[in-house]
Each structure stands twice: as C-alpha cells, then as structure tokens.
Coordinates of C-alpha atoms in Angstrom, one line a residue:
M10 CA 13.8 -45.6 113.6
A11 CA 12.0 -45.8 116.9
S12 CA 11.9 -49.2 118.5
S13 CA 8.5 -50.8 118.8
K14 CA 7.3 -51.2 122.4
K15 CA 6.7 -54.8 123.4
P16 CA 3.1 -55.3 124.3
R17 CA 2.4 -56.3 127.9
T18 CA 1.3 -59.8 128.6
Q19 CA -1.9 -60.7 130.3
E20 CA 0.0 -61.5 133.5
E21 CA 1.6 -58.0 133.5
R22 CA -1.7 -56.3 132.9
S23 CA -3.3 -58.3 135.7
A24 CA -0.4 -57.5 138.1
E25 CA -0.6 -53.8 137.3
T26 CA -4.4 -53.8 138.0
L27 CA -3.9 -55.6 141.3
A28 CA -1.2 -53.1 142.3
R29 CA -3.6 -50.2 141.6
I30 CA -6.4 -51.8 143.6
R31 CA -4.1 -52.4 146.5
R32 CA -2.8 -48.9 146.6
A33 CA -6.3 -47.5 146.2
T34 CA -7.6 -49.6 149.0
I35 CA -4.9 -48.5 151.5
D36 CA -5.4 -44.8 150.4
V37 CA -9.2 -45.0 151.0
L38 CA -8.8 -46.8 154.3
Y39 CA -6.3 -44.1 155.5
E40 CA -8.2 -41.1 154.1
R41 CA -11.9 -42.2 154.7
G42 CA -11.8 -44.9 157.4
F43 CA -13.1 -48.5 157.4
S44 CA -16.8 -47.7 157.6
R45 CA -16.6 -45.4 154.5
T46 CA -14.4 -47.8 152.5
S47 CA -16.5 -49.4 149.7
T48 CA -15.7 -51.3 146.6
T49 CA -17.2 -48.4 144.6
E50 CA -14.9 -45.9 146.3
I51 CA -11.9 -48.1 145.8
A52 CA -12.7 -48.6 142.1
K53 CA -13.0 -44.9 141.7
V54 CA -9.7 -44.1 143.3
A55 CA -8.0 -46.9 141.3
G56 CA -9.5 -45.6 138.1
L57 CA -11.2 -49.0 137.4
S58 CA -14.7 -50.2 136.8
R59 CA -16.4 -52.3 139.4
G60 CA -16.4 -55.1 136.9
A61 CA -12.6 -55.0 136.7
M62 CA -12.6 -55.2 140.5
T63 CA -14.9 -58.1 140.8
H64 CA -12.8 -60.0 138.2
H65 CA -10.1 -60.1 140.9
F66 CA -12.0 -60.1 144.1
A67 CA -15.4 -61.4 145.2
S68 CA -15.9 -59.2 148.2
K69 CA -14.8 -56.1 150.1
E70 CA -13.1 -58.4 152.7
E71 CA -11.0 -60.1 150.0
I72 CA -9.9 -56.8 148.7
L73 CA -9.0 -55.5 152.2
T74 CA -7.2 -58.6 153.2
D75 CA -5.1 -58.7 150.0
A76 CA -4.3 -55.0 150.2
I77 CA -3.3 -55.2 153.9
A78 CA -1.2 -58.3 153.2
A79 CA 0.6 -56.5 150.3
M80 CA 1.2 -53.4 152.5
L81 CA 2.6 -55.6 155.4
E82 CA 4.7 -57.6 153.0
E83 CA 6.4 -54.4 151.8
V84 CA 7.1 -53.5 155.4
N85 CA 8.3 -57.0 156.1
Q86 CA 10.9 -56.8 153.3
R87 CA 12.3 -53.7 154.8
L88 CA 12.2 -55.2 158.3
F89 CA 14.2 -58.3 157.2
A90 CA 16.6 -56.1 155.2
F91 CA 17.2 -53.9 158.2
A92 CA 17.7 -56.9 160.5
E93 CA 20.2 -58.4 158.1
E94 CA 22.1 -55.1 157.8
Y95 CA 22.0 -54.6 161.6
G96 CA 23.2 -58.1 162.2
E97 CA 26.3 -57.5 160.0
R98 CA 27.3 -54.0 161.1
G99 CA 25.8 -53.7 164.6
G100 CA 24.3 -50.4 165.8
T101 CA 22.6 -48.7 168.7
T102 CA 19.3 -49.5 170.4
D103 CA 18.2 -46.0 169.7
E104 CA 18.4 -46.7 166.0
I105 CA 16.0 -49.6 166.3
V106 CA 13.4 -47.6 168.4
D107 CA 13.6 -44.7 166.0
Y108 CA 13.2 -47.1 163.0
I109 CA 10.1 -48.7 164.5
W110 CA 8.6 -45.3 165.3
Q111 CA 9.2 -44.1 161.8
F112 CA 7.6 -46.9 159.9
M113 CA 4.7 -47.3 162.3
S114 CA 3.8 -43.7 162.3
D115 CA 4.0 -43.4 158.5
R116 CA 0.4 -44.4 157.8
L117 CA 0.9 -48.1 158.8
F118 CA -0.6 -48.0 162.3
Y119 CA -3.3 -45.4 161.3
V120 CA -4.5 -47.9 158.7
T121 CA -4.3 -50.6 161.3
M122 CA -6.5 -48.7 163.6
E123 CA -9.1 -48.5 160.9
Y124 CA -9.5 -52.3 160.2
L125 CA -8.5 -53.7 163.6
P126 CA -11.9 -53.2 165.3
E127 CA -13.6 -55.2 162.5
T128 CA -11.6 -58.2 163.6
R129 CA -13.4 -58.3 166.9
H130 CA -16.7 -59.0 165.3
N131 CA -15.8 -60.7 162.0
E132 CA -14.2 -64.1 162.5
E133 CA -13.6 -64.7 158.8
F134 CA -11.8 -61.4 158.4
K135 CA -9.8 -62.1 161.5
A136 CA -8.8 -65.5 160.3
R137 CA -7.6 -64.1 157.0
L138 CA -5.4 -61.5 158.8
I139 CA -3.8 -63.6 161.5
P140 CA -1.1 -65.2 159.2
V141 CA -0.4 -61.9 157.6
V142 CA 0.2 -60.2 161.0
R143 CA 2.3 -63.2 162.2
R144 CA 4.7 -62.7 159.3
F145 CA 5.0 -59.0 160.3
H146 CA 6.0 -60.0 163.8
E147 CA 8.6 -62.4 162.4
G148 CA 10.2 -59.4 160.7
L149 CA 10.2 -57.5 164.0
D150 CA 11.6 -60.5 165.8
A151 CA 14.5 -60.7 163.3
I152 CA 15.6 -57.2 164.2
W153 CA 15.5 -57.7 168.0
S154 CA 17.1 -61.2 167.7
A155 CA 20.0 -59.6 165.8
L156 CA 20.4 -57.1 168.6
A157 CA 20.2 -59.8 171.3
R158 CA 23.0 -61.7 169.6
K159 CA 25.2 -58.7 169.2
R160 CA 24.8 -57.8 172.9
G161 CA 24.8 -61.3 174.4
V162 CA 21.2 -60.9 175.7
P163 CA 18.7 -63.9 175.8
E164 CA 16.4 -63.7 172.8
D165 CA 13.4 -64.3 175.0
H166 CA 14.2 -61.2 176.9
A167 CA 14.7 -59.3 173.7
R168 CA 11.2 -60.3 172.6
I169 CA 9.7 -58.9 175.8
V170 CA 11.4 -55.6 175.2
M171 CA 10.3 -55.7 171.5
N172 CA 6.6 -56.3 172.4
T173 CA 6.7 -53.6 175.1
T174 CA 8.2 -51.2 172.6
M175 CA 5.5 -52.0 170.1
C176 CA 2.7 -51.5 172.7
I177 CA 4.2 -48.1 173.7
V178 CA 4.6 -47.0 170.0
R179 CA 1.0 -48.1 169.2
G180 CA -0.4 -46.2 172.2
M181 CA 1.5 -43.0 171.3
I182 CA 0.4 -43.1 167.6
A183 CA -3.2 -43.7 168.7
Q184 CA -3.0 -40.6 170.9
T185 CA -1.8 -38.4 168.0
V186 CA -5.3 -38.6 166.6
L187 CA -6.5 -36.2 169.3
R188 CA -3.2 -34.7 170.5
Q189 CA -0.8 -33.2 168.0
D190 CA 2.3 -32.4 170.1
G191 CA 5.7 -33.3 168.7
G192 CA 7.6 -32.5 171.9
Y193 CA 5.3 -34.6 174.0
Y194 CA 6.0 -37.7 172.0
A195 CA 9.7 -36.9 171.6
D196 CA 10.0 -36.8 175.4
M197 CA 8.4 -40.2 175.8
L198 CA 10.5 -41.7 173.0
A199 CA 13.6 -40.4 174.6
F200 CA 12.6 -41.9 178.0
W201 CA 11.9 -45.3 176.4
K202 CA 15.1 -45.3 174.4
N203 CA 17.0 -44.8 177.7
E204 CA 15.2 -47.8 179.2
V205 CA 15.9 -49.9 176.2
R206 CA 19.6 -49.0 176.4
R207 CA 19.7 -50.3 180.0
Q208 CA 18.3 -53.7 178.8
F209 CA 21.0 -54.1 176.1
P210 CA 24.3 -52.8 177.6
A211 CA 27.0 -52.4 175.0
P212 CA 29.7 -55.0 175.5
Q213 CA 32.8 -53.7 177.1
K214 CA 36.0 -53.5 175.0
E215 CA 38.8 -55.8 176.0
G216 CA 41.1 -54.3 178.6
S217 CA 38.4 -51.9 179.9
S218 CA 37.6 -52.0 183.6

C-alpha cells in the first residue's frame, strides 16, 4: 500500500513561491537587463499570476531587493564555509584569487552590473541594498583574514589586497561584455596572482635559511 503524501503547510507553500520568485527575478535580470525587468515578466518566468506576486511584494523594488539579498546570502554561505575550511587547512593565495574569479564571473557580477546604476538615482533602493552588500563583504573579509592569520600578515593590509583584487576582478568581468578573449583575462589573472603571492609570503619552515 502506497504511503499517503503529507500535505504541505501554508508556510512551505509560501516558501516555495518565494523561492520561485527569487530565481525568476535573477534570471530575468541576467537575461533581459534591469530596464526590461518587470513584475509581469518575473511572474511569467516564475509561472505565477501577478496576484500571487503582489501577495508577497508590493513593488518591483521590493522584489529586486529580496531576490538580490537571497542571491548574495547563498554566496555568503559559500564564502564563510570557504573561509572556515581555508582557516583550518591553509592553502595558496592563487586558490583564493581563482575562487573569487569563479563565483564573481558566474552570473553574480553580471547581475550586479544590471542593478548597480539604479542605486545612483534611487536612494530608497540604495538604502535597501547597503546592508545586503555589507554582509557580502564580511564574507570576503573572513577569507582574507584567514589568509592573513596563516601568513602572519596584518589584517588591515589583507583588506587592501582584498579590495584591490575585487576591483580588478570587477573591471575584468565588465570588459568581457565587449571583449570575449579567455587568454587575455587569463594573463591578467596570472599577473595579479603573482602580485598577491608577494604580499603574502609563505612562512619558512624551521631550519630553512
């Protein structure tokens, strides 16, 4: 006899709907851009009615902020997990730079480029995003702080290298919009990884001269 499936609770149905809206919002932002992102298009991609959307969110800005926050929180969980693992086992600086390039170029910064200009002109939208982005930077800081402790480098200096790395990576990803050239970016990444290595020299083993 087949077991009967337990019906979902209202909270479970609501959580599933929110997850669909968030995924659809990021998909539309990435595929169509900020100016073409509408509640109608999000509802269509999510497979929901506009009524179901407005039950959860009163405006497009609320939807966007919630979806961006959810996206960054997923990234943050991975960042903090990576930082904890790195702090326990150690590793190379190359590994950190490669990790940042991988997660930033996997849709994350392309989506960021879509909504970031709106924050220049929309103070309410900007205010909603500031705490979300701050949490993201806390995750990055955790990784570089773990590296600083392993290498005996001041954490303030590690933050400078972190922020410089992020600016370089953002600039490279932005350029990929008009220039698709894997070797070009690989050469720049290799150059920067060499510079980062110099900032965090590996501790010498006891007895080495």
